[in-house]
Amino acid sequence: MNRLKLILATFLMTLPALADSSPRSHEIFNFDWKFAYGHPSDAARDFNTGTGYFTYLAKAGYGDGATALAFDDRTWRDIDVPHDWAAEMPFDAKASHSHGYKTVGHGYPDTSVGWYRKHFFIPADDDGKRIFIEFDGVYRDAQVWVNGFYCGHEKSGYQSFSFDVSEFLNYGSDNVVAVRVDATMEEGWFYEGAGIYRNVWLTKTAPLYVPQYGTYVTSELDAQKAIVSARVKVTNKRLTASGFNIRNSIVDRTGNVVATNEADGDLHSMETSEFVCRLTVQNPVLWNLDHPNLYKLVTEILEDGKVVDVYKTTFGIRTIKWTPDKGFFLNGEHVKIKGTNNHQNHAGVGSAIPDALYQWRLRQLKEMGNNTYRTSHYPPSPALLDACDSIGMLVLDENRLMGTTDELLLQLKRLMERDRNHPSVVLWSIGNEEWMIEGNDRGARIAAFMQAFAKTIDSTRAINAAVSGNWNNGISTVIDVMGFNYLRHGSTDAIHEKNPWQASLGTEEGSTNTTRGIYFDDEEKQYLAAYDRDTPSGFFSIEHGWKHYAARDYLAGMCIWTGFDYRGESTPYTYPSVSTYFGMMDLCGFPKDNVYYLKSWWSKQDVLHILPHWNWPGKEGQLIDVWVYSNMDEVELFLNNKSLGRQKMAVNSHLSWQVKYKPGTLKAVGFKAGKKVLESKVETTGNPASVALSSDRNRIKADRRDLSVVTVSLKDKKGRDVPDANLPVSFSIAGPGKIIGVGNGDPASHEPDQFIDSIVTVPLINWVQKPLDEVSINDVIQPGFDAKLWEPALRDHGLDPGSKPVKMVFRGGFSLSSPLLSGKIEWMFRSVATNQSLYINGHEVAKAVRDDSDRYLFLLDQSMLHEGFNSVVIIGRPLVKTNPWDEMNNSPGSIKVSIDAKQWRRNTFNGLAQVLVQSTGEPGEIVLTATSPELDDAHLVIEAGK
Ligand code: GAL
């Protein structure tokens, strides 16, 4: 159906300002979800979803169980997304090593299926619009229903997906979207989280509109101008044909329209077509790493002169080139790739990384001199790519699974169509270390096929695959840009000589194992010293690897495995260690010493860093290995003002001294061209005397999404950071902020990352019945009353039409364990009779409860409850159907027990911990307080505002 319509460009000298009069809205849909665990195989624990006679796959709108609009989700937890329930889970030695021993996945069916529901109102006058629910990513195997209508299924834990739900909606009233997420199966060999862990959006458009990711903007530079080609898809979801105008304008950073053109189009009903136009930008400001200038293509669709849709595409104007002998060029300038691989995983929140935290993480990488981010090994969050565009970070964008069936190619296509307008994306990776195929002909066939296919979707970028060994055969013989994973596997020189046509880079190097703040290996605690070393299994140190890549022009550069630690893959250890040792930074983003090596040789800043710290009680007189990372020409080291010698620094190296330990001050002085430029020191500190809090930003947006990254440190009396202090710290918060996670970067810590209210649903069970006139009320409401011989009750969905019901007594109950008795206990009651009287353990809970609303909430006084079985009595006339096919409610609801979260706390690990503080939406002053026994408290004020 795709007709390519070429539009002639008209460059207007005087350009009108753009008014955003589009009916399109694109709003965050993250708030006020409900969450509960379901079950992969036990239907009853999966809310009996899909068990009806006719259900969602049989008939449209027949979604039952938790998918139905009327389903009672009041006992479910209130949450906002992004949400990763694995981050809330404890650790278990029997759980998956790859996933950091969290109790999710096969083996843990009770916590592997998560249900999400969200009620939302759609105004009556939205009728006629197209309404989409867009998910940036759900881990994994997500099925989606709206108002009981099955929308579809997304198996991938990493793709973005959306549904046009317009026809399924109730206009002018309540709607519900239900999402069943099944994280039983793993896609990767690393922590992947579980749940709706990325943003969700609600988008409304006219029926004539630009579909999501429906634009493709490329540019060619020609002397002082850029010729921008915009391919724009337009969809007509009217039941009739549409004629329209399409106006494309390019808007610069300051809001000025710098190019525009307009053309006609027409589409049949249900047709989507692509419209191509060319626009000229005079003297374009290019996107580069230091000044990541962005433009917007604003596409307006006009019918009878009226704007019916406005779609904005952010893009950058820049050129890229991968060359076989000189590496990578951006805008004609050589850029050595100084990259890191990263998983989407952070302390405290797991994979549910808010946008502001992605931005913070990128700032840490950029500060280190890192200019490239490889999205190993899956489609990244759109929020990450937006942040890379605006901070100036190159991206190697990676596909998940290699293969050439339609389904697998579609996965690659969706990734590329979604991401191809991002100027930061400079290379597509079709796969990583596909051991079964990377060294053989089948691999070469698959890679060649995928590469050719990929170029039909984006011909402006080269294609890469990351290969671990087998560099002579298979994939490496066909791929545009060869990705070397680990120099230990062979000689890049030999491959380059054999394939002089091929560009190449180190897609993975490093995999070194270090623990922040540790300088002596500790096998018992599973900590590894932070000195940069080749590993016993043959991986090169960071310095060893970088020297190889830096020395060879034909190698475009290297990406370290990894920038940040992540959960899972705790090589070389297994349980109790639960996260990696690979990172240049720990799980919180606190720098390990390697960061300063890289900063010395990757960044433009002057660096002078000494390791280790100088608190070594008990090691007096022993030799300590002192290293200095620096980009000075020479460095002189002093202990307590006594020179230990001045050494020349070789490029891409470090310096070391063997120093006999004596408490005091170790000082380094850095010289450039013989002149003293920098001085830095480490001092033996006293014991911790106070807690200190500092944050990356003291002003955040009061938007319920923005956050502040707070560092917790311990200071001695003189205000010096104590680098080896491991003490408990507790946190409390006041004002419009909440803590969403804590961490400390200890790879073997089993402390919780989150302290959340626990919500338990207790079912009402064992229902039996008898007519009231056969018994005495006073007797039957007594807890000890024996109703064993009564007949079973509340099984049918109402009496037949015309029945004349007699008053009945229904007896049942619920069990409470003693920890639950301390919680807030509510009966989420639903009517099962008319004019109901309700009793618990002989106490009257309510009288004359009408059946015209079927939902009531009764807060139960703890004094009427006890441990064990609590008896419940309902007296009233059973419900009668109006029509034979009616289904009257037969569930008297359930008991919801809420137990308040314990106070947030975390031990510092080698002097540091981290708290993530998020806005709750209202403006005002957030005050975070940190306390530790016998230390002075700390208070931090964060302003939430516009
Ligand atoms: C590589 C792999 C990475 C990570 C790393 C750990 O082989 O591509 O995902 O597992 O090893 O050393």
Short mmCIF file of C-alpha atoms and ligand atoms in Angstrom, two decimals, residues 189-190 341 343 374 376-377 398 432-433 435 466 468 485-486 488-489 508 510-513 539 561-562 566 569 571 580 582, ligand 1:
data_model
loop_
_atom_site.label_atom_id
_atom_site.label_comp_id
_atom_site.label_asym_id
_atom_site.label_seq_id
_atom_site.Cartn_x
_atom_site.Cartn_y
_atom_site.Cartn_z
CA TRP A 189 22.32 -13.55 30.75
CA PHE A 190 22.24 -10.37 32.83
CA ASN A 341 28.90 -0.89 27.27
CA HIS A 343 22.98 -2.39 30.85
CA ARG A 374 26.88 0.68 23.34
CA SER A 376 24.40 -4.00 24.93
CA HIS A 377 22.47 -6.11 24.13
CA GLU A 398 22.09 -3.06 19.34
CA ASN A 432 26.50 -9.90 19.96
CA GLU A 433 28.64 -12.99 20.49
CA TRP A 435 28.55 -18.37 19.54
CA ALA A 466 30.26 -8.06 17.94
CA SER A 468 34.20 -13.08 20.34
CA ASN A 485 35.03 -8.62 21.65
CA TYR A 486 38.20 -9.08 23.68
CA ARG A 488 42.48 -12.21 24.34
CA HIS A 489 40.84 -13.96 21.37
CA GLU A 508 33.95 -5.09 24.19
CA GLY A 510 37.89 -4.99 29.79
CA SER A 511 35.67 -7.35 31.76
CA THR A 512 38.04 -6.59 34.60
CA ASN A 513 36.93 -7.19 38.15
CA PHE A 539 40.98 -10.50 30.04
CA TRP A 561 32.80 -3.80 29.43
CA THR A 562 31.25 -1.88 31.37
CA TYR A 566 24.91 -4.09 37.04
CA GLU A 569 26.91 -11.85 36.22
CA THR A 571 32.02 -13.04 37.72
CA THR A 580 29.09 -7.40 38.70
CA PHE A 582 33.08 -5.07 35.63
C1 GAL B 1 30.84 -10.97 27.03
C2 GAL B 1 29.38 -10.64 26.79
C3 GAL B 1 28.89 -9.63 27.79
C4 GAL B 1 29.30 -10.01 29.17
C5 GAL B 1 30.79 -10.14 29.24
C6 GAL B 1 31.27 -10.49 30.64
O1 GAL B 1 31.17 -12.18 26.46
O2 GAL B 1 29.17 -10.15 25.50
O3 GAL B 1 27.49 -9.51 27.70
O4 GAL B 1 28.67 -11.20 29.50
O5 GAL B 1 31.17 -11.16 28.36
O6 GAL B 1 32.64 -10.79 30.63
#
